[in-house]
Amino acid sequence: MKRRNFLLAPMVLVTAPTWANTVQSDENIESSTIVHVVNFWLKKDLSEKEKKNFVGFFEDLRKIDVIKTLNYGVPAQTNPRPVVDNSFDYTLIVTFKNLKDITTYETHPIHLKAIEKYQHLWTKVMVKDTSIIK
């Protein structure tokens, strides 16, 4: 074996596990975690400013202490496929430590006030709650 290959072989063996598994699991997500995904369809007659101001709803929710993570966005411009529904305007993705925390969130005064403040802007809301099973 050439000296160069002899020196490289151990490096490949040591680093292979890091590049062979490109999909990483989130170490912060536990089996009790609840993922709360909410899609919003806004009224068609809203101005662009009203649509952009809708993110205030999400920022209001961010103040709720039982929320572990909170992210929101718009439909991604992925390739059209029969299984993809990009008809919504915004998606909210929130994680909670457990069922107790999402139950607290559902009736939290900040949550209820934000709904009251912004519900006139949407026509449809769809919620999907997932319990992580690691």
mmCIF file of N, CA and C in Angstrom:
data_model
loop_
_atom_site.group_PDB
_atom_site.id
_atom_site.type_symbol
_atom_site.label_atom_id
_atom_site.label_comp_id
_atom_site.label_asym_id
_atom_site.label_seq_id
_atom_site.Cartn_x
_atom_site.Cartn_y
_atom_site.Cartn_z
ATOM 1 N N MET A 1 0.849 -1.172 0.000
ATOM 2 C CA MET A 1 0.000 0.000 0.000
ATOM 3 C C MET A 1 0.893 1.233 0.000
ATOM 4 N N LYS A 2 0.565 2.172 -0.866
ATOM 5 C CA LYS A 2 1.346 3.401 -0.906
ATOM 6 C C LYS A 2 1.173 4.156 0.398
ATOM 7 N N ARG A 3 2.211 4.883 0.778
ATOM 8 C CA ARG A 3 2.195 5.621 2.040
ATOM 9 C C ARG A 3 1.011 6.592 2.110
ATOM 10 N N ARG A 4 0.702 7.255 1.009
ATOM 11 C CA ARG A 4 -0.390 8.222 0.990
ATOM 12 C C ARG A 4 -1.718 7.529 1.284
ATOM 13 N N ASN A 5 -1.996 6.409 0.652
ATOM 14 C CA ASN A 5 -3.223 5.662 0.886
ATOM 15 C C ASN A 5 -3.263 5.095 2.300
ATOM 16 N N PHE A 6 -2.112 4.688 2.781
ATOM 17 C CA PHE A 6 -2.029 4.150 4.124
ATOM 18 C C PHE A 6 -2.447 5.211 5.150
ATOM 19 N N LEU A 7 -2.047 6.452 4.938
ATOM 20 C CA LEU A 7 -2.391 7.534 5.853
ATOM 21 C C LEU A 7 -3.854 7.973 5.701
ATOM 22 N N LEU A 8 -4.408 7.899 4.499
ATOM 23 C CA LEU A 8 -5.778 8.332 4.255
ATOM 24 C C LEU A 8 -6.813 7.320 4.738
ATOM 25 N N ALA A 9 -6.492 6.040 4.686
ATOM 26 C CA ALA A 9 -7.466 4.999 5.033
ATOM 27 C C ALA A 9 -8.068 5.184 6.426
ATOM 28 N N PRO A 10 -7.275 5.397 7.472
ATOM 29 C CA PRO A 10 -7.882 5.590 8.797
ATOM 30 C C PRO A 10 -8.768 6.839 8.865
ATOM 31 N N MET A 11 -8.407 7.892 8.133
ATOM 32 C CA MET A 11 -9.205 9.111 8.141
ATOM 33 C C MET A 11 -10.580 8.853 7.535
ATOM 34 N N VAL A 12 -10.633 8.066 6.472
ATOM 35 C CA VAL A 12 -11.912 7.748 5.841
ATOM 36 C C VAL A 12 -12.773 6.937 6.797
ATOM 37 N N LEU A 13 -12.182 5.975 7.476
ATOM 38 C CA LEU A 13 -12.941 5.152 8.415
ATOM 39 C C LEU A 13 -13.487 5.967 9.585
ATOM 40 N N VAL A 14 -12.718 6.925 10.050
ATOM 41 C CA VAL A 14 -13.141 7.736 11.186
ATOM 42 C C VAL A 14 -14.216 8.736 10.777
ATOM 43 N N THR A 15 -14.097 9.328 9.598
ATOM 44 C CA THR A 15 -15.050 10.365 9.189
ATOM 45 C C THR A 15 -16.259 9.810 8.446
ATOM 46 N N ALA A 16 -16.224 8.585 7.982
ATOM 47 C CA ALA A 16 -17.334 8.024 7.206
ATOM 48 C C ALA A 16 -18.682 8.134 7.894
ATOM 49 N N PRO A 17 -18.799 7.831 9.190
ATOM 50 C CA PRO A 17 -20.116 7.947 9.824
ATOM 51 C C PRO A 17 -20.702 9.353 9.772
ATOM 52 N N THR A 18 -19.862 10.379 9.734
ATOM 53 C CA THR A 18 -20.393 11.738 9.728
ATOM 54 C C THR A 18 -20.941 12.138 8.367
ATOM 55 N N TRP A 19 -20.342 11.632 7.284
ATOM 56 C CA TRP A 19 -20.871 12.010 5.975
ATOM 57 C C TRP A 19 -21.806 10.972 5.403
ATOM 58 N N ALA A 20 -21.806 9.774 5.912
ATOM 59 C CA ALA A 20 -22.694 8.733 5.388
ATOM 60 C C ALA A 20 -24.138 8.960 5.813
ATOM 61 N N ASN A 21 -24.351 9.508 6.997
ATOM 62 C CA ASN A 21 -25.702 9.757 7.498
ATOM 63 C C ASN A 21 -25.983 11.252 7.409
ATOM 64 N N THR A 22 -26.528 11.702 6.270
ATOM 65 C CA THR A 22 -26.740 13.126 6.071
ATOM 66 C C THR A 22 -28.014 13.633 6.737
ATOM 67 N N VAL A 23 -28.940 12.737 7.080
ATOM 68 C CA VAL A 23 -30.170 13.148 7.750
ATOM 69 C C VAL A 23 -29.956 13.021 9.248
ATOM 70 N N GLN A 24 -30.038 14.143 9.925
ATOM 71 C CA GLN A 24 -29.809 14.160 11.368
ATOM 72 C C GLN A 24 -31.132 14.324 12.103
ATOM 73 N N SER A 25 -31.304 13.625 13.209
ATOM 74 C CA SER A 25 -32.499 13.834 14.025
ATOM 75 C C SER A 25 -32.233 15.003 14.967
ATOM 76 N N ASP A 26 -33.278 15.657 15.366
ATOM 77 C CA ASP A 26 -33.153 16.786 16.286
ATOM 78 C C ASP A 26 -33.037 16.243 17.703
ATOM 79 N N GLU A 27 -31.901 16.454 18.300
ATOM 80 C CA GLU A 27 -31.648 15.940 19.645
ATOM 81 C C GLU A 27 -32.535 16.606 20.692
ATOM 82 N N ASN A 28 -33.091 17.780 20.378
ATOM 83 C CA ASN A 28 -33.918 18.507 21.338
ATOM 84 C C ASN A 28 -35.368 18.038 21.340
ATOM 85 N N ILE A 29 -35.739 17.209 20.404
ATOM 86 C CA ILE A 29 -37.112 16.729 20.352
ATOM 87 C C ILE A 29 -37.203 15.411 21.108
ATOM 88 N N GLU A 30 -38.085 15.387 22.089
ATOM 89 C CA GLU A 30 -38.272 14.192 22.904
ATOM 90 C C GLU A 30 -39.547 13.479 22.475
ATOM 91 N N SER A 31 -39.740 12.266 22.952
ATOM 92 C CA SER A 31 -40.907 11.489 22.539
ATOM 93 C C SER A 31 -42.226 12.084 23.013
ATOM 94 N N SER A 32 -42.212 12.950 23.984
ATOM 95 C CA SER A 32 -43.451 13.564 24.464
ATOM 96 C C SER A 32 -43.796 14.860 23.723
ATOM 97 N N THR A 33 -42.915 15.296 22.829
ATOM 98 C CA THR A 33 -43.110 16.563 22.123
ATOM 99 C C THR A 33 -44.366 16.533 21.256
ATOM 100 N N ILE A 34 -45.097 17.641 21.280
ATOM 101 C CA ILE A 34 -46.268 17.817 20.425
ATOM 102 C C ILE A 34 -45.907 18.858 19.371
ATOM 103 N N VAL A 35 -46.125 18.522 18.101
ATOM 104 C CA VAL A 35 -45.915 19.461 17.003
ATOM 105 C C VAL A 35 -47.291 19.918 16.531
ATOM 106 N N HIS A 36 -47.509 21.217 16.590
ATOM 107 C CA HIS A 36 -48.789 21.858 16.276
ATOM 108 C C HIS A 36 -48.600 22.620 14.963
ATOM 109 N N VAL A 37 -49.227 22.130 13.889
ATOM 110 C CA VAL A 37 -49.088 22.742 12.566
ATOM 111 C C VAL A 37 -50.444 23.316 12.174
ATOM 112 N N VAL A 38 -50.454 24.605 11.845
ATOM 113 C CA VAL A 38 -51.699 25.287 11.513
ATOM 114 C C VAL A 38 -51.544 25.990 10.166
ATOM 115 N N ASN A 39 -52.417 25.667 9.224
ATOM 116 C CA ASN A 39 -52.448 26.362 7.938
ATOM 117 C C ASN A 39 -53.568 27.388 7.954
ATOM 118 N N PHE A 40 -53.291 28.555 7.381
ATOM 119 C CA PHE A 40 -54.249 29.655 7.322
ATOM 120 C C PHE A 40 -54.502 30.042 5.875
ATOM 121 N N TRP A 41 -55.768 30.170 5.524
ATOM 122 C CA TRP A 41 -56.182 30.703 4.235
ATOM 123 C C TRP A 41 -56.779 32.080 4.522
ATOM 124 N N LEU A 42 -56.134 33.109 4.022
ATOM 125 C CA LEU A 42 -56.593 34.464 4.262
ATOM 126 C C LEU A 42 -57.645 34.871 3.236
ATOM 127 N N LYS A 43 -58.426 35.871 3.586
ATOM 128 C CA LYS A 43 -59.445 36.386 2.670
ATOM 129 C C LYS A 43 -58.772 36.895 1.400
ATOM 130 N N LYS A 44 -59.397 36.668 0.282
ATOM 131 C CA LYS A 44 -58.819 37.027 -1.020
ATOM 132 C C LYS A 44 -58.736 38.535 -1.246
ATOM 133 N N ASP A 45 -59.600 39.310 -0.602
ATOM 134 C CA ASP A 45 -59.632 40.742 -0.857
ATOM 135 C C ASP A 45 -58.685 41.549 0.043
ATOM 136 N N LEU A 46 -57.807 40.891 0.772
ATOM 137 C CA LEU A 46 -56.858 41.604 1.641
ATOM 138 C C LEU A 46 -55.769 42.262 0.805
ATOM 139 N N SER A 47 -55.313 43.404 1.268
ATOM 140 C CA SER A 47 -54.181 44.062 0.605
ATOM 141 C C SER A 47 -52.899 43.310 0.963
ATOM 142 N N GLU A 48 -51.848 43.563 0.203
ATOM 143 C CA GLU A 48 -50.555 42.946 0.506
ATOM 144 C C GLU A 48 -50.077 43.377 1.894
ATOM 145 N N LYS A 49 -50.361 44.608 2.261
ATOM 146 C CA LYS A 49 -49.973 45.111 3.585
ATOM 147 C C LYS A 49 -50.708 44.329 4.684
ATOM 148 N N GLU A 50 -52.015 44.088 4.500
ATOM 149 C CA GLU A 50 -52.785 43.324 5.495
ATOM 150 C C GLU A 50 -52.257 41.901 5.611
ATOM 151 N N LYS A 51 -51.891 41.305 4.477
ATOM 152 C CA LYS A 51 -51.338 39.946 4.498
ATOM 153 C C LYS A 51 -50.015 39.908 5.258
ATOM 154 N N LYS A 52 -49.168 40.882 4.995
ATOM 155 C CA LYS A 52 -47.871 40.930 5.682
ATOM 156 C C LYS A 52 -48.036 41.239 7.168
ATOM 157 N N ASN A 53 -49.013 42.059 7.504
ATOM 158 C CA ASN A 53 -49.269 42.395 8.908
ATOM 159 C C ASN A 53 -49.840 41.220 9.691
ATOM 160 N N PHE A 54 -50.347 40.223 8.977
ATOM 161 C CA PHE A 54 -50.903 39.038 9.639
ATOM 162 C C PHE A 54 -49.850 38.333 10.492
ATOM 163 N N VAL A 55 -48.588 38.488 10.175
ATOM 164 C CA VAL A 55 -47.539 37.831 10.974
ATOM 165 C C VAL A 55 -47.529 38.348 12.418
ATOM 166 N N GLY A 56 -48.175 39.469 12.666
ATOM 167 C CA GLY A 56 -48.329 39.939 14.036
ATOM 168 C C GLY A 56 -49.047 38.920 14.904
ATOM 169 N N PHE A 57 -49.930 38.136 14.288
ATOM 170 C CA PHE A 57 -50.620 37.056 14.997
ATOM 171 C C PHE A 57 -49.604 36.079 15.580
ATOM 172 N N PHE A 58 -48.661 35.672 14.749
ATOM 173 C CA PHE A 58 -47.645 34.709 15.191
ATOM 174 C C PHE A 58 -46.735 35.315 16.249
ATOM 175 N N GLU A 59 -46.382 36.572 16.060
ATOM 176 C CA GLU A 59 -45.506 37.238 17.024
ATOM 177 C C GLU A 59 -46.205 37.414 18.375
ATOM 178 N N ASP A 60 -47.519 37.635 18.359
ATOM 179 C CA ASP A 60 -48.266 37.688 19.624
ATOM 180 C C ASP A 60 -48.187 36.341 20.336
ATOM 181 N N LEU A 61 -48.340 35.259 19.591
ATOM 182 C CA LEU A 61 -48.305 33.912 20.183
ATOM 183 C C LEU A 61 -46.941 33.596 20.790
ATOM 184 N N ARG A 62 -45.896 34.152 20.207
ATOM 185 C CA ARG A 62 -44.529 33.882 20.673
ATOM 186 C C ARG A 62 -44.355 34.225 22.155
ATOM 187 N N LYS A 63 -45.213 35.088 22.692
ATOM 188 C CA LYS A 63 -45.125 35.531 24.093
ATOM 189 C C LYS A 63 -45.634 34.488 25.085
ATOM 190 N N ILE A 64 -46.226 33.402 24.595
ATOM 191 C CA ILE A 64 -46.793 32.378 25.485
ATOM 192 C C ILE A 64 -45.665 31.483 25.980
ATOM 193 N N ASP A 65 -45.521 31.399 27.287
ATOM 194 C CA ASP A 65 -44.353 30.739 27.883
ATOM 195 C C ASP A 65 -44.279 29.225 27.698
ATOM 196 N N VAL A 66 -45.385 28.548 27.425
ATOM 197 C CA VAL A 66 -45.324 27.083 27.264
ATOM 198 C C VAL A 66 -44.884 26.667 25.863
ATOM 199 N N ILE A 67 -44.727 27.620 24.959
ATOM 200 C CA ILE A 67 -44.263 27.312 23.605
ATOM 201 C C ILE A 67 -42.771 27.010 23.653
ATOM 202 N N LYS A 68 -42.397 25.861 23.089
ATOM 203 C CA LYS A 68 -40.998 25.451 23.045
ATOM 204 C C LYS A 68 -40.308 26.095 21.835
ATOM 205 N N THR A 69 -40.898 25.951 20.650
ATOM 206 C CA THR A 69 -40.403 26.603 19.437
ATOM 207 C C THR A 69 -41.594 27.129 18.651
ATOM 208 N N LEU A 70 -41.374 28.188 17.886
ATOM 209 C CA LEU A 70 -42.424 28.758 17.047
ATOM 210 C C LEU A 70 -41.786 29.241 15.750
ATOM 211 N N ASN A 71 -42.311 28.731 14.631
ATOM 212 C CA ASN A 71 -41.865 29.142 13.307
ATOM 213 C C ASN A 71 -43.089 29.334 12.427
ATOM 214 N N TYR A 72 -42.963 30.179 11.431
ATOM 215 C CA TYR A 72 -44.060 30.377 10.491
ATOM 216 C C TYR A 72 -43.489 30.707 9.120
ATOM 217 N N GLY A 73 -44.322 30.488 8.098
ATOM 218 C CA GLY A 73 -43.861 30.768 6.749
ATOM 219 C C GLY A 73 -44.990 30.721 5.746
ATOM 220 N N VAL A 74 -44.603 30.831 4.495
ATOM 221 C CA VAL A 74 -45.526 30.820 3.367
ATOM 222 C C VAL A 74 -45.259 29.556 2.545
ATOM 223 N N PRO A 75 -46.173 29.214 1.627
ATOM 224 C CA PRO A 75 -45.954 28.003 0.831
ATOM 225 C C PRO A 75 -44.622 28.057 0.075
ATOM 226 N N ALA A 76 -43.895 26.978 0.134
ATOM 227 C CA ALA A 76 -42.638 26.878 -0.603
ATOM 228 C C ALA A 76 -42.946 26.663 -2.085
ATOM 229 N N GLN A 77 -42.085 27.171 -2.922
ATOM 230 C CA GLN A 77 -42.267 27.034 -4.369
ATOM 231 C C GLN A 77 -41.681 25.710 -4.854
ATOM 232 N N THR A 78 -42.143 24.621 -4.237
ATOM 233 C CA THR A 78 -41.679 23.290 -4.619
ATOM 234 C C THR A 78 -42.366 22.840 -5.902
ATOM 235 N N ASN A 79 -41.868 21.763 -6.472
ATOM 236 C CA ASN A 79 -42.450 21.229 -7.702
ATOM 237 C C ASN A 79 -43.879 20.764 -7.451
ATOM 238 N N PRO A 80 -44.793 21.101 -8.355
ATOM 239 C CA PRO A 80 -46.184 20.645 -8.191
ATOM 240 C C PRO A 80 -46.266 19.121 -8.282
ATOM 241 N N ARG A 81 -47.007 18.536 -7.340
ATOM 242 C CA ARG A 81 -47.266 17.099 -7.336
ATOM 243 C C ARG A 81 -48.665 16.908 -6.802
ATOM 244 N N PRO A 82 -49.305 15.798 -7.127
ATOM 245 C CA PRO A 82 -50.681 15.582 -6.651
ATOM 246 C C PRO A 82 -50.822 15.591 -5.123
ATOM 247 N N VAL A 83 -49.777 15.265 -4.396
ATOM 248 C CA VAL A 83 -49.860 15.179 -2.935
ATOM 249 C C VAL A 83 -49.533 16.494 -2.229
ATOM 250 N N VAL A 84 -49.127 17.515 -2.983
ATOM 251 C CA VAL A 84 -48.736 18.792 -2.385
ATOM 252 C C VAL A 84 -49.894 19.786 -2.476
ATOM 253 N N ASP A 85 -50.235 20.384 -1.324
ATOM 254 C CA ASP A 85 -51.268 21.417 -1.271
ATOM 255 C C ASP A 85 -50.614 22.715 -0.835
ATOM 256 N N ASN A 86 -50.419 23.610 -1.778
ATOM 257 C CA ASN A 86 -49.849 24.918 -1.482
ATOM 258 C C ASN A 86 -50.902 26.019 -1.582
ATOM 259 N N SER A 87 -52.149 25.674 -1.317
ATOM 260 C CA SER A 87 -53.235 26.639 -1.469
ATOM 261 C C SER A 87 -53.367 27.586 -0.279
ATOM 262 N N PHE A 88 -52.683 27.332 0.813
ATOM 263 C CA PHE A 88 -52.770 28.162 2.014
ATOM 264 C C PHE A 88 -51.882 29.400 1.867
ATOM 265 N N ASP A 89 -52.077 30.371 2.759
ATOM 266 C CA ASP A 89 -51.277 31.598 2.732
ATOM 267 C C ASP A 89 -50.132 31.582 3.738
ATOM 268 N N TYR A 90 -50.378 31.020 4.914
ATOM 269 C CA TYR A 90 -49.355 30.936 5.960
ATOM 270 C C TYR A 90 -49.463 29.600 6.684
ATOM 271 N N THR A 91 -48.325 29.142 7.210
ATOM 272 C CA THR A 91 -48.289 27.982 8.099
ATOM 273 C C THR A 91 -47.581 28.388 9.384
ATOM 274 N N LEU A 92 -48.151 27.950 10.489
ATOM 275 C CA LEU A 92 -47.553 28.136 11.810
ATOM 276 C C LEU A 92 -47.134 26.757 12.307
ATOM 277 N N ILE A 93 -45.896 26.638 12.780
ATOM 278 C CA ILE A 93 -45.399 25.378 13.333
ATOM 279 C C ILE A 93 -44.882 25.665 14.737
ATOM 280 N N VAL A 94 -45.555 25.072 15.718
ATOM 281 C CA VAL A 94 -45.217 25.300 17.127
ATOM 282 C C VAL A 94 -44.951 23.940 17.763
ATOM 283 N N THR A 95 -43.964 23.874 18.631
ATOM 284 C CA THR A 95 -43.747 22.647 19.398
ATOM 285 C C THR A 95 -43.976 22.932 20.874
ATOM 286 N N PHE A 96 -44.472 21.895 21.533
ATOM 287 C CA PHE A 96 -44.737 21.937 22.969
ATOM 288 C C PHE A 96 -44.050 20.747 23.614
ATOM 289 N N LYS A 97 -43.649 20.904 24.846
ATOM 290 C CA LYS A 97 -42.957 19.833 25.581
ATOM 291 C C LYS A 97 -43.842 18.602 25.742
ATOM 292 N N ASN A 98 -45.162 18.816 25.942
ATOM 293 C CA ASN A 98 -46.054 17.694 26.206
ATOM 294 C C ASN A 98 -47.516 18.119 26.020
ATOM 295 N N LEU A 99 -48.428 17.197 26.243
ATOM 296 C CA LEU A 99 -49.862 17.470 26.094
ATOM 297 C C LEU A 99 -50.358 18.530 27.077
ATOM 298 N N LYS A 100 -49.791 18.533 28.258
ATOM 299 C CA LYS A 100 -50.185 19.533 29.260
ATOM 300 C C LYS A 100 -49.934 20.946 28.738
ATOM 301 N N ASP A 101 -48.783 21.152 28.094
ATOM 302 C CA ASP A 101 -48.440 22.487 27.609
ATOM 303 C C ASP A 101 -49.324 22.934 26.449
ATOM 304 N N ILE A 102 -49.660 22.028 25.531
ATOM 305 C CA ILE A 102 -50.541 22.437 24.430
ATOM 306 C C ILE A 102 -51.952 22.713 24.948
ATOM 307 N N THR A 103 -52.357 21.994 25.979
ATOM 308 C CA THR A 103 -53.663 22.252 26.595
ATOM 309 C C THR A 103 -53.678 23.648 27.227
ATOM 310 N N THR A 104 -52.589 24.008 27.883
ATOM 311 C CA THR A 104 -52.464 25.356 28.454
ATOM 312 C C THR A 104 -52.521 26.403 27.343
ATOM 313 N N TYR A 105 -51.815 26.157 26.255
ATOM 314 C CA TYR A 105 -51.773 27.068 25.108
ATOM 315 C C TYR A 105 -53.164 27.297 24.518
ATOM 316 N N GLU A 106 -53.926 26.227 24.369
ATOM 317 C CA GLU A 106 -55.242 26.318 23.723
ATOM 318 C C GLU A 106 -56.159 27.327 24.405
ATOM 319 N N THR A 107 -56.059 27.457 25.713
ATOM 320 C CA THR A 107 -56.939 28.369 26.457
ATOM 321 C C THR A 107 -56.191 29.568 27.043
ATOM 322 N N HIS A 108 -54.941 29.737 26.634
ATOM 323 C CA HIS A 108 -54.132 30.840 27.154
ATOM 324 C C HIS A 108 -54.728 32.176 26.702
ATOM 325 N N PRO A 109 -54.809 33.161 27.607
ATOM 326 C CA PRO A 109 -55.392 34.464 27.258
ATOM 327 C C PRO A 109 -54.729 35.139 26.049
ATOM 328 N N ILE A 110 -53.419 35.005 25.910
ATOM 329 C CA ILE A 110 -52.729 35.610 24.756
ATOM 330 C C ILE A 110 -53.190 34.937 23.459
ATOM 331 N N HIS A 111 -53.329 33.617 23.480
ATOM 332 C CA HIS A 111 -53.796 32.866 22.308
ATOM 333 C C HIS A 111 -55.210 33.292 21.932
ATOM 334 N N LEU A 112 -56.089 33.327 22.920
ATOM 335 C CA LEU A 112 -57.485 33.685 22.657
ATOM 336 C C LEU A 112 -57.611 35.130 22.172
ATOM 337 N N LYS A 113 -56.807 36.027 22.739
ATOM 338 C CA LYS A 113 -56.843 37.430 22.329
ATOM 339 C C LYS A 113 -56.315 37.591 20.898
ATOM 340 N N ALA A 114 -55.268 36.854 20.560
ATOM 341 C CA ALA A 114 -54.715 36.923 19.200
ATOM 342 C C ALA A 114 -55.724 36.404 18.174
ATOM 343 N N ILE A 115 -56.417 35.327 18.511
ATOM 344 C CA ILE A 115 -57.458 34.805 17.614
ATOM 345 C C ILE A 115 -58.532 35.870 17.397
ATOM 346 N N GLU A 116 -58.974 36.470 18.489
ATOM 347 C CA GLU A 116 -60.015 37.499 18.409
ATOM 348 C C GLU A 116 -59.553 38.677 17.543
ATOM 349 N N LYS A 117 -58.290 39.046 17.682
ATOM 350 C CA LYS A 117 -57.739 40.197 16.968
ATOM 351 C C LYS A 117 -57.568 39.948 15.466
ATOM 352 N N TYR A 118 -57.240 38.706 15.078
ATOM 353 C CA TYR A 118 -56.874 38.426 13.689
ATOM 354 C C TYR A 118 -57.862 37.551 12.915
ATOM 355 N N GLN A 119 -58.832 36.937 13.561
ATOM 356 C CA GLN A 119 -59.692 35.973 12.875
ATOM 357 C C GLN A 119 -60.507 36.582 11.729
ATOM 358 N N HIS A 120 -60.696 37.878 11.746
ATOM 359 C CA HIS A 120 -61.435 38.514 10.652
ATOM 360 C C HIS A 120 -60.659 38.486 9.330
ATOM 361 N N LEU A 121 -59.372 38.121 9.392
ATOM 362 C CA LEU A 121 -58.536 38.093 8.199
ATOM 363 C C LEU A 121 -58.535 36.742 7.483
ATOM 364 N N TRP A 122 -58.982 35.685 8.139
ATOM 365 C CA TRP A 122 -58.925 34.374 7.494
ATOM 366 C C TRP A 122 -60.298 33.821 7.157
ATOM 367 N N THR A 123 -60.284 32.906 6.187
ATOM 368 C CA THR A 123 -61.520 32.212 5.792
ATOM 369 C C THR A 123 -61.499 30.759 6.241
ATOM 370 N N LYS A 124 -60.289 30.233 6.443
ATOM 371 C CA LYS A 124 -60.168 28.819 6.803
ATOM 372 C C LYS A 124 -58.886 28.624 7.611
ATOM 373 N N VAL A 125 -58.980 27.727 8.597
ATOM 374 C CA VAL A 125 -57.826 27.330 9.408
ATOM 375 C C VAL A 125 -57.864 25.816 9.531
ATOM 376 N N MET A 126 -56.717 25.170 9.323
ATOM 377 C CA MET A 126 -56.630 23.712 9.486
ATOM 378 C C MET A 126 -55.482 23.387 10.433
ATOM 379 N N VAL A 127 -55.803 22.632 11.489
ATOM 380 C CA VAL A 127 -54.818 22.277 12.514
ATOM 381 C C VAL A 127 -54.478 20.794 12.402
ATOM 382 N N LYS A 128 -53.185 20.497 12.486
ATOM 383 C CA LYS A 128 -52.693 19.116 12.530
ATOM 384 C C LYS A 128 -51.745 19.023 13.719
ATOM 385 N N ASP A 129 -52.117 18.250 14.719
ATOM 386 C CA ASP A 129 -51.282 18.044 15.900
ATOM 387 C C ASP A 129 -50.665 16.655 15.831
ATOM 388 N N THR A 130 -49.373 16.604 16.072
ATOM 389 C CA THR A 130 -48.639 15.341 16.003
ATOM 390 C C THR A 130 -47.905 15.100 17.307
ATOM 391 N N SER A 131 -47.990 13.885 17.811
ATOM 392 C CA SER A 131 -47.248 13.474 18.990
ATOM 393 C C SER A 131 -46.027 12.684 18.527
ATOM 394 N N ILE A 132 -44.837 13.169 18.831
ATOM 395 C CA ILE A 132 -43.602 12.534 18.373
ATOM 396 C C ILE A 132 -43.424 11.183 19.075
ATOM 397 N N ILE A 133 -43.085 10.160 18.300
ATOM 398 C CA ILE A 133 -42.873 8.810 18.846
ATOM 399 C C ILE A 133 -41.473 8.310 18.494
ATOM 400 N N LYS A 134 -40.491 8.774 19.173
ATOM 401 C CA LYS A 134 -39.098 8.364 18.937
ATOM 402 C C LYS A 134 -38.857 6.983 19.488
#
